[in-house]
mmCIF file of C-alpha atoms in Angstrom:
data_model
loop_
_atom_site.group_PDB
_atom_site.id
_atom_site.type_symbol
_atom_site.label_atom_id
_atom_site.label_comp_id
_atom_site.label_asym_id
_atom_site.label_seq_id
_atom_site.Cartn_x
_atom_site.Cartn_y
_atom_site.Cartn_z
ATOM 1 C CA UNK A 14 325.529 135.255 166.187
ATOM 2 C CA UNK A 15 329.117 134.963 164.784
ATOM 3 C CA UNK A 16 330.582 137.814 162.004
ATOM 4 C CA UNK A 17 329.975 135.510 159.367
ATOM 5 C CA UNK A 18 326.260 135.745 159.901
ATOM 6 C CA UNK A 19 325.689 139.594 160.562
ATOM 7 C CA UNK A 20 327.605 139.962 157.114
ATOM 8 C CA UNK A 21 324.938 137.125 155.696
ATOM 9 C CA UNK A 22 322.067 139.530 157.332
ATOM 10 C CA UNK A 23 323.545 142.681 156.304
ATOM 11 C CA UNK A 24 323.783 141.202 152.495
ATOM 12 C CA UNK A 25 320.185 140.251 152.468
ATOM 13 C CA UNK A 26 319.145 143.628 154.097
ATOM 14 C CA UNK A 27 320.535 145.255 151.497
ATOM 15 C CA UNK A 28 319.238 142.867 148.298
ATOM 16 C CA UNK A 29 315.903 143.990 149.957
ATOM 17 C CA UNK A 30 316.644 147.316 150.146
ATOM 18 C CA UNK A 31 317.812 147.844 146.153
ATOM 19 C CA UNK A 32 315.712 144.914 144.484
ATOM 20 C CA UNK A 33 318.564 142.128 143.946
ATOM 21 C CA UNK A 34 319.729 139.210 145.592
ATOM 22 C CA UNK A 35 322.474 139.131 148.533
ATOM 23 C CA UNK A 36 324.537 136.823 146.406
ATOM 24 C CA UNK A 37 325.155 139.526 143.962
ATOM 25 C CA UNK A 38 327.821 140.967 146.185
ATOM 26 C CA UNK A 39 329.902 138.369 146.197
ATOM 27 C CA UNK A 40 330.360 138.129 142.101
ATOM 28 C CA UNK A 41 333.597 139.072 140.846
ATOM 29 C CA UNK A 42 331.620 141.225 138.301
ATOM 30 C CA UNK A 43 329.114 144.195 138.474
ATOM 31 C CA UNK A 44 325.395 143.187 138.620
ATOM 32 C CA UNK A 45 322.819 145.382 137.392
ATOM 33 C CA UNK A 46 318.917 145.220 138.309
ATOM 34 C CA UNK A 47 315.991 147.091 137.736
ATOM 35 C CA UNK A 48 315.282 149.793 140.263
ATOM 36 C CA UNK A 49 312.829 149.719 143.012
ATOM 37 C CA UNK A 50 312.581 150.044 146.851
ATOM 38 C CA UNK A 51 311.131 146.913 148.425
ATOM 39 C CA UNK A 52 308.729 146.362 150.447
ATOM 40 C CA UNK A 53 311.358 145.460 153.509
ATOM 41 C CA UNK A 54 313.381 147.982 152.707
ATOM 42 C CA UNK A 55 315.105 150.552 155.471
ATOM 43 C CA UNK A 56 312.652 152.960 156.380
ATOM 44 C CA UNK A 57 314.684 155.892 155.211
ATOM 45 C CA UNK A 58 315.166 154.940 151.621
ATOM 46 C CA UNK A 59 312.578 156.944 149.408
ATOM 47 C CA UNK A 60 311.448 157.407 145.678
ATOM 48 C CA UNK A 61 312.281 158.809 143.771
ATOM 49 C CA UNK A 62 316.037 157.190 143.450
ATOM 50 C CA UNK A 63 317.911 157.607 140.029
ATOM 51 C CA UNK A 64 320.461 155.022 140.801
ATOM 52 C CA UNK A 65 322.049 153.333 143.919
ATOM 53 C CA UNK A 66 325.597 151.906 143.397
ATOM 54 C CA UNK A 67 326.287 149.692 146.781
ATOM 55 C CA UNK A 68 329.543 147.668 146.973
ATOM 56 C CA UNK A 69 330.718 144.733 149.596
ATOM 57 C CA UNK A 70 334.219 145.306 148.237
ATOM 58 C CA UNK A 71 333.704 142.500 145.684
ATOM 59 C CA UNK A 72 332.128 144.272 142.975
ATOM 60 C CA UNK A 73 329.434 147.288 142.136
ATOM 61 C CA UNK A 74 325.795 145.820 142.525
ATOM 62 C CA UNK A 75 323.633 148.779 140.707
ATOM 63 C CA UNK A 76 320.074 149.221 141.110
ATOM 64 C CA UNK A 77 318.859 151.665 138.491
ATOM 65 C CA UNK A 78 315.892 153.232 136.735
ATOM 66 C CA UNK A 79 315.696 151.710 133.416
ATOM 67 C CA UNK A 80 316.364 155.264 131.233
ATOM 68 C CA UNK A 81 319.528 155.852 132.879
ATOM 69 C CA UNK A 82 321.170 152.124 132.943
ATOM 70 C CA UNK A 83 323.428 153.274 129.777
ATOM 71 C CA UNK A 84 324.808 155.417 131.482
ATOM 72 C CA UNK A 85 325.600 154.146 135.054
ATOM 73 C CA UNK A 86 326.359 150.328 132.872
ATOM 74 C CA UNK A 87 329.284 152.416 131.390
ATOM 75 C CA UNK A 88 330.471 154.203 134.363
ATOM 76 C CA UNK A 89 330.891 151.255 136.329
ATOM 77 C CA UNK A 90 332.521 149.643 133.808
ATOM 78 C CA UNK A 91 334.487 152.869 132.773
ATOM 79 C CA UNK A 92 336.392 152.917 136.405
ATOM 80 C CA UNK A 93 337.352 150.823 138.897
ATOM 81 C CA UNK A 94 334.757 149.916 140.956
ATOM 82 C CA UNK A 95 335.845 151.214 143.952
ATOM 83 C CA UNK A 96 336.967 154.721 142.168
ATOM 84 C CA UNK A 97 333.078 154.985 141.082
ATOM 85 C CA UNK A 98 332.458 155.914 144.952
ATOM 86 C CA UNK A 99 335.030 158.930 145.035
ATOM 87 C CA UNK A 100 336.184 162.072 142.669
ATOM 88 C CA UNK A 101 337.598 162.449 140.187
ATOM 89 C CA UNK A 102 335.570 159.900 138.418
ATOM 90 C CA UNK A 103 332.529 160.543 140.202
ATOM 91 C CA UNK A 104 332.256 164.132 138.631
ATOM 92 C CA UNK A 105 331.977 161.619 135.014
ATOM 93 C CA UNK A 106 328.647 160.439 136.187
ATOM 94 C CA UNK A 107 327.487 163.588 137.809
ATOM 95 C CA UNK A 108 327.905 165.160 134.705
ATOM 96 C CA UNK A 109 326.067 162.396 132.244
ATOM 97 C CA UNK A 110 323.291 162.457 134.991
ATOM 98 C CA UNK A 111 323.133 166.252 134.528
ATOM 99 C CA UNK A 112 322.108 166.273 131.410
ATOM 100 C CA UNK A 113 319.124 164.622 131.915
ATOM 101 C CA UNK A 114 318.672 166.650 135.169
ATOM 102 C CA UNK A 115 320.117 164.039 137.577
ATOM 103 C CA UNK A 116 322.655 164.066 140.153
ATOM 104 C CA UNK A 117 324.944 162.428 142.826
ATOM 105 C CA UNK A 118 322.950 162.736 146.147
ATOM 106 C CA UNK A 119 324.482 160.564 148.916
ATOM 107 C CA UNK A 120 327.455 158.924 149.746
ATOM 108 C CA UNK A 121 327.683 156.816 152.913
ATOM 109 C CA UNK A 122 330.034 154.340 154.402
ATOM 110 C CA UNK A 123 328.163 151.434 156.417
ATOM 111 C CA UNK A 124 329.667 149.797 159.724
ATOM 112 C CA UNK A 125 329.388 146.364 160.899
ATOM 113 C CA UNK A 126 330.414 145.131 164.499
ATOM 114 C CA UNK A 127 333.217 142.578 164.619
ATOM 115 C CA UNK A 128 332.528 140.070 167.742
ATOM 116 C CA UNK A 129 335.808 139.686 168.457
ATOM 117 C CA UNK A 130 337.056 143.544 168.931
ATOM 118 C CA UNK A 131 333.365 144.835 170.394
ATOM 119 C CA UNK A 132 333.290 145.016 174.173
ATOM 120 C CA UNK A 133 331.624 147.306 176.589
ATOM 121 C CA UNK A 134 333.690 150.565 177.207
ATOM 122 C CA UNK A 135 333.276 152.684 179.975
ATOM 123 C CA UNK A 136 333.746 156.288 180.700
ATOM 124 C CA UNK A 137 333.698 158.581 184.311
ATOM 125 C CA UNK A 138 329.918 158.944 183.758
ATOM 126 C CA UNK A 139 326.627 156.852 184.612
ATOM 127 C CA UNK A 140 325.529 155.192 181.825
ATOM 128 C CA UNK A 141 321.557 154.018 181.666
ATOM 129 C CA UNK A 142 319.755 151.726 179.129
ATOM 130 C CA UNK A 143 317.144 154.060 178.000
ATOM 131 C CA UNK A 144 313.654 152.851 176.050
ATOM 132 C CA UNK A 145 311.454 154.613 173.466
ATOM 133 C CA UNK A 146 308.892 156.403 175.944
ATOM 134 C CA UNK A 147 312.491 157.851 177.886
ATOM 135 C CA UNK A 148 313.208 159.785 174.107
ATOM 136 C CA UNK A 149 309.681 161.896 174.453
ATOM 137 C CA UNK A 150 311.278 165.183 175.727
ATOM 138 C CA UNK A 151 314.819 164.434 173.885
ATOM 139 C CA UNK A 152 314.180 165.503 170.470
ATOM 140 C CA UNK A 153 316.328 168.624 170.385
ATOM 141 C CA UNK A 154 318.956 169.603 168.017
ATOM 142 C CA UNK A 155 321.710 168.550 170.289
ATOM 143 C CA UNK A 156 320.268 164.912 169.879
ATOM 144 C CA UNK A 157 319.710 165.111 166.249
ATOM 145 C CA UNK A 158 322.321 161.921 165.598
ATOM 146 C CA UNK A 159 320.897 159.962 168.032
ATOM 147 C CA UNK A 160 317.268 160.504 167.509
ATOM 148 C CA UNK A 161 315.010 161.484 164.485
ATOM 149 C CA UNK A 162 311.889 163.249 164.797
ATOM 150 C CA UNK A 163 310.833 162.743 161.354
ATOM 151 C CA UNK A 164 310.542 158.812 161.799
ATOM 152 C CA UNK A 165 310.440 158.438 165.853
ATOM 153 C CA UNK A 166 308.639 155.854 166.014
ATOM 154 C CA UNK A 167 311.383 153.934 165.146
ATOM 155 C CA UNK A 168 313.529 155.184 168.053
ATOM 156 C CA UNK A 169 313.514 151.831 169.804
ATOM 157 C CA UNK A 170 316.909 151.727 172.142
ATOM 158 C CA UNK A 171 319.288 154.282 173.751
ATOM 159 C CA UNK A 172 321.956 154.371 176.186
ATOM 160 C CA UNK A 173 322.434 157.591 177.912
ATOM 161 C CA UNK A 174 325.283 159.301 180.063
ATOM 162 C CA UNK A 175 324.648 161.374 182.560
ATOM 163 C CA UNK A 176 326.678 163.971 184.808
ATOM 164 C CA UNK A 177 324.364 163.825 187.935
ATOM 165 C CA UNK A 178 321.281 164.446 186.447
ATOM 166 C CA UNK A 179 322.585 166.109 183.177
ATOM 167 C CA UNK A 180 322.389 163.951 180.113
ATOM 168 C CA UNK A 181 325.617 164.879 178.331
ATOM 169 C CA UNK A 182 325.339 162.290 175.487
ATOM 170 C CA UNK A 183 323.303 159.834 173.918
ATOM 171 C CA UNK A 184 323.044 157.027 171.620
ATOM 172 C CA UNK A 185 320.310 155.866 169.807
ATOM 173 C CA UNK A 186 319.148 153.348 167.415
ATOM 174 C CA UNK A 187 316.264 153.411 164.542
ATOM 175 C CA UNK A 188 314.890 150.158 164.056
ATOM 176 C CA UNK A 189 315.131 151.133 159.985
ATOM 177 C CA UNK A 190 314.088 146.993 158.979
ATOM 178 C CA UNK A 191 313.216 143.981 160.432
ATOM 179 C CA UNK A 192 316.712 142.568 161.368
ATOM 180 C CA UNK A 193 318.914 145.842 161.726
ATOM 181 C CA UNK A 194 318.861 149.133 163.641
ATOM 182 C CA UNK A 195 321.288 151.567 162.993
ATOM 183 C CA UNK A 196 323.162 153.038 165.809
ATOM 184 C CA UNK A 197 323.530 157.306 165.611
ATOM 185 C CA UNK A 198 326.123 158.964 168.812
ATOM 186 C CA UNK A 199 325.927 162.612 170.327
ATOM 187 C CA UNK A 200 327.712 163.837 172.841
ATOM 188 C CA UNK A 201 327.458 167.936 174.578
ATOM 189 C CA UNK A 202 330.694 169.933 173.210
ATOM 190 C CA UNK A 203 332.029 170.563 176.622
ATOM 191 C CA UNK A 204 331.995 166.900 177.348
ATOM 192 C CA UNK A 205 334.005 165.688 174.080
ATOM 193 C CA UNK A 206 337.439 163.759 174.209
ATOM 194 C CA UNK A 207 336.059 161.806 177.425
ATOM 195 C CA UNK A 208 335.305 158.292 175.596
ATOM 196 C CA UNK A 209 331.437 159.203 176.301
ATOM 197 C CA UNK A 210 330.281 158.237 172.682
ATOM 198 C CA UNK A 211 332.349 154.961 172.759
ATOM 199 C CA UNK A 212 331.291 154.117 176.052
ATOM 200 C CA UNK A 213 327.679 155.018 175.140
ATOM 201 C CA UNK A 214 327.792 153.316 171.672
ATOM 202 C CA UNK A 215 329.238 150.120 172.463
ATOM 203 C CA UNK A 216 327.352 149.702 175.681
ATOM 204 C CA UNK A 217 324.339 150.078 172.744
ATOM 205 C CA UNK A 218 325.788 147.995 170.640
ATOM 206 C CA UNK A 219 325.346 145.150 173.256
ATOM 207 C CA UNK A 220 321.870 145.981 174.160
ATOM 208 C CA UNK A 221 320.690 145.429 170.828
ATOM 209 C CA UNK A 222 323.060 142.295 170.024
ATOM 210 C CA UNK A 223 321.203 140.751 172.936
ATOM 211 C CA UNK A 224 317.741 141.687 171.510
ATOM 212 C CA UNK A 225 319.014 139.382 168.434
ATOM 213 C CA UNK A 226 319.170 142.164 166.110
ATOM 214 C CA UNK A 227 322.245 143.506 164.379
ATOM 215 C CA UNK A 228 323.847 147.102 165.309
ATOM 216 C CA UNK A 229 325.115 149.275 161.966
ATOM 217 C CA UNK A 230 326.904 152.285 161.954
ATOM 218 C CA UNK A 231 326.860 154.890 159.354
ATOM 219 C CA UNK A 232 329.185 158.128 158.769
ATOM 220 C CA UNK A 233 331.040 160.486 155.733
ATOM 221 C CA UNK A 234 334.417 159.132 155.164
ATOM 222 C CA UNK A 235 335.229 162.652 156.211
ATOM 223 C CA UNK A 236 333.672 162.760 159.750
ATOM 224 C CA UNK A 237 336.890 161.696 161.112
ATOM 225 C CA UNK A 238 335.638 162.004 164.626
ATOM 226 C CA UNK A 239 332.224 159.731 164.067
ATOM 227 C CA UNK A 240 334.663 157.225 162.126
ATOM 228 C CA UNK A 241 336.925 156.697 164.781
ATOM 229 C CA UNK A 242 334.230 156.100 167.578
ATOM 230 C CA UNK A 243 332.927 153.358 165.293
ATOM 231 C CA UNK A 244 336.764 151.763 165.072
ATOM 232 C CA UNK A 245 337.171 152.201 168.831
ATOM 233 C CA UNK A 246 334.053 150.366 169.751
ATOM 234 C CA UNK A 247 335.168 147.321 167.435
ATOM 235 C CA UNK A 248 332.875 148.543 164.077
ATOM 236 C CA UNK A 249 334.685 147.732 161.287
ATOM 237 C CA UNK A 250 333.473 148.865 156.897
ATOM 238 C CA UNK A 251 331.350 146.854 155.431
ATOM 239 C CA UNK A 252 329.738 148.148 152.850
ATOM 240 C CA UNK A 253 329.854 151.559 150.704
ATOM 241 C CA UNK A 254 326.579 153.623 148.624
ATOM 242 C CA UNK A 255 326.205 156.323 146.414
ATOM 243 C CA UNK A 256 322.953 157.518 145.190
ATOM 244 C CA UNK A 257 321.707 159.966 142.770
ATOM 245 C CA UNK A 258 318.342 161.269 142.767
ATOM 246 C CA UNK A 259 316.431 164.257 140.445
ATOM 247 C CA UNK A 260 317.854 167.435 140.707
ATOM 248 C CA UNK A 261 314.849 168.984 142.169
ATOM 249 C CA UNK A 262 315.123 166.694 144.989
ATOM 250 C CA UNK A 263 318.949 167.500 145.241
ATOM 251 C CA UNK A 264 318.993 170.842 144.803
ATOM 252 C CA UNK A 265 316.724 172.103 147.849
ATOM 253 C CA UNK A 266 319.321 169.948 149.937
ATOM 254 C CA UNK A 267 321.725 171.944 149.240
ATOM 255 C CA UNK A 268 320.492 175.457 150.561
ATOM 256 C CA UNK A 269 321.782 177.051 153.787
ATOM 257 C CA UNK A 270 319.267 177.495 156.845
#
């Protein structure tokens, strides 16, 4: 597999994921299609989405429900296109969506591995290739990156470190579609700064190269710590969403446990 062709898979992931064609990505102007979640999709998109706004660094490709395409069709061509994924001119669309009881949901920047940087790291701790049955008794808040308990049957791959028998962090991937699993890193608080979640991600990273699937990485811009474990292990951006979803959906989201 060479970076030319995990870019090539991630594209067509994606196409499948917001109902347009990976080629759309590559125009040198914004696309817009009809919304809809595919059948091929990544497990953890779900309906109801307002709008998704997903850019390769070419253009905006926008997948959109058809009574609020005038208003995302001017926004992205209000802005430029990569200002539509950041404030202040995000707070423009939040506020046309509001009116009709819509709003900006998530933001996420996407990580691809490039061959040439991505090597096994190590660290002072064992390190062990762990598989889904080895996850059973693991699904505990201090996992909650590496593992999800809502969907864990798709917890497929792990590589864990231990301290004797401690396990003291953990990554995991979800096989989300067919051709990618995405890669999620914990690590215990008094075991931090040790170049355990490098070690452990890019030892994963490997594992699931070799099982001819392609590794992603997701994080906020603002988790500086997650983002620089991705850059250290040779992940590089790729790709960039947004998506806004009812406000009933949103709101609930947004209330402290």
């Amino acid at each position: 597999m060479t970076n030319e062709e995990i870019l090539r898979i991630a594209m067509e992931q994606s196409a499948l994921d917001i109902n347009c064609n990976a080629e759309d990505f590559l125009c040198d102007h914004h696309v817009i299609v009809k919304s809809g979640v595919g059948k091929a999709a990544r497990k953890y998109y779900e309906e109801p989405i307002t709008c998704n706004l997903v850019s390769y660094g070419n253009n905006i490709v926008a997948s959109v429900r058809d009574e609020y395409r005038d208003i995302v069709e001017e926004y992205i061509g209000r802005y430029q296109f990569y200002h539509c994924f950041e404030t202040p001119d995000m707070h423009w669309l939040n506020d046309k969506l509001s009116e009709k009881r819509q709003k900006v949901c998530f933001m996420a920047e996407y990580y691809l591995p490039d061959l040439e940087r991505l090597h096994a790291l190590s660290c002072d701790y064992e390190l062990k290739i762990l598989e889904q049955p080895d996850f059973a008794d693991l699904y505990k808040l201090e996992w909650g990156n590496a593992l999800c308990e809502k969907r864990k049957e798709l917890d497929v791959l792990g590589v864990g470190a231990y301290d004797s028998e401690k396990l003291i962090g953990l990554a995991g991937c979800s096989a989300d579609c067919d051709t990618m699993w995405q890669i999620g890193v914990d690590v215990l608080p008094e075991y931090r700064r040790k170049g355990i979640a490098a070690a452990c991600t890019s030892m994963l990273a490997l594992e699931i190269l070799k099982r001819g699937k392609v590794p992603f990485y997701c994080s906020a811009w603002s988790n500086i710590r997650s983002v620089r474990n991705a850059i250290k292990c040779g992940f590089i951006p790729a790709w960039v969403e947004m998506t806004a979803k009812p406000k009933e959906v949103v709101d609930p989201m947004m209330e402290v446990e």
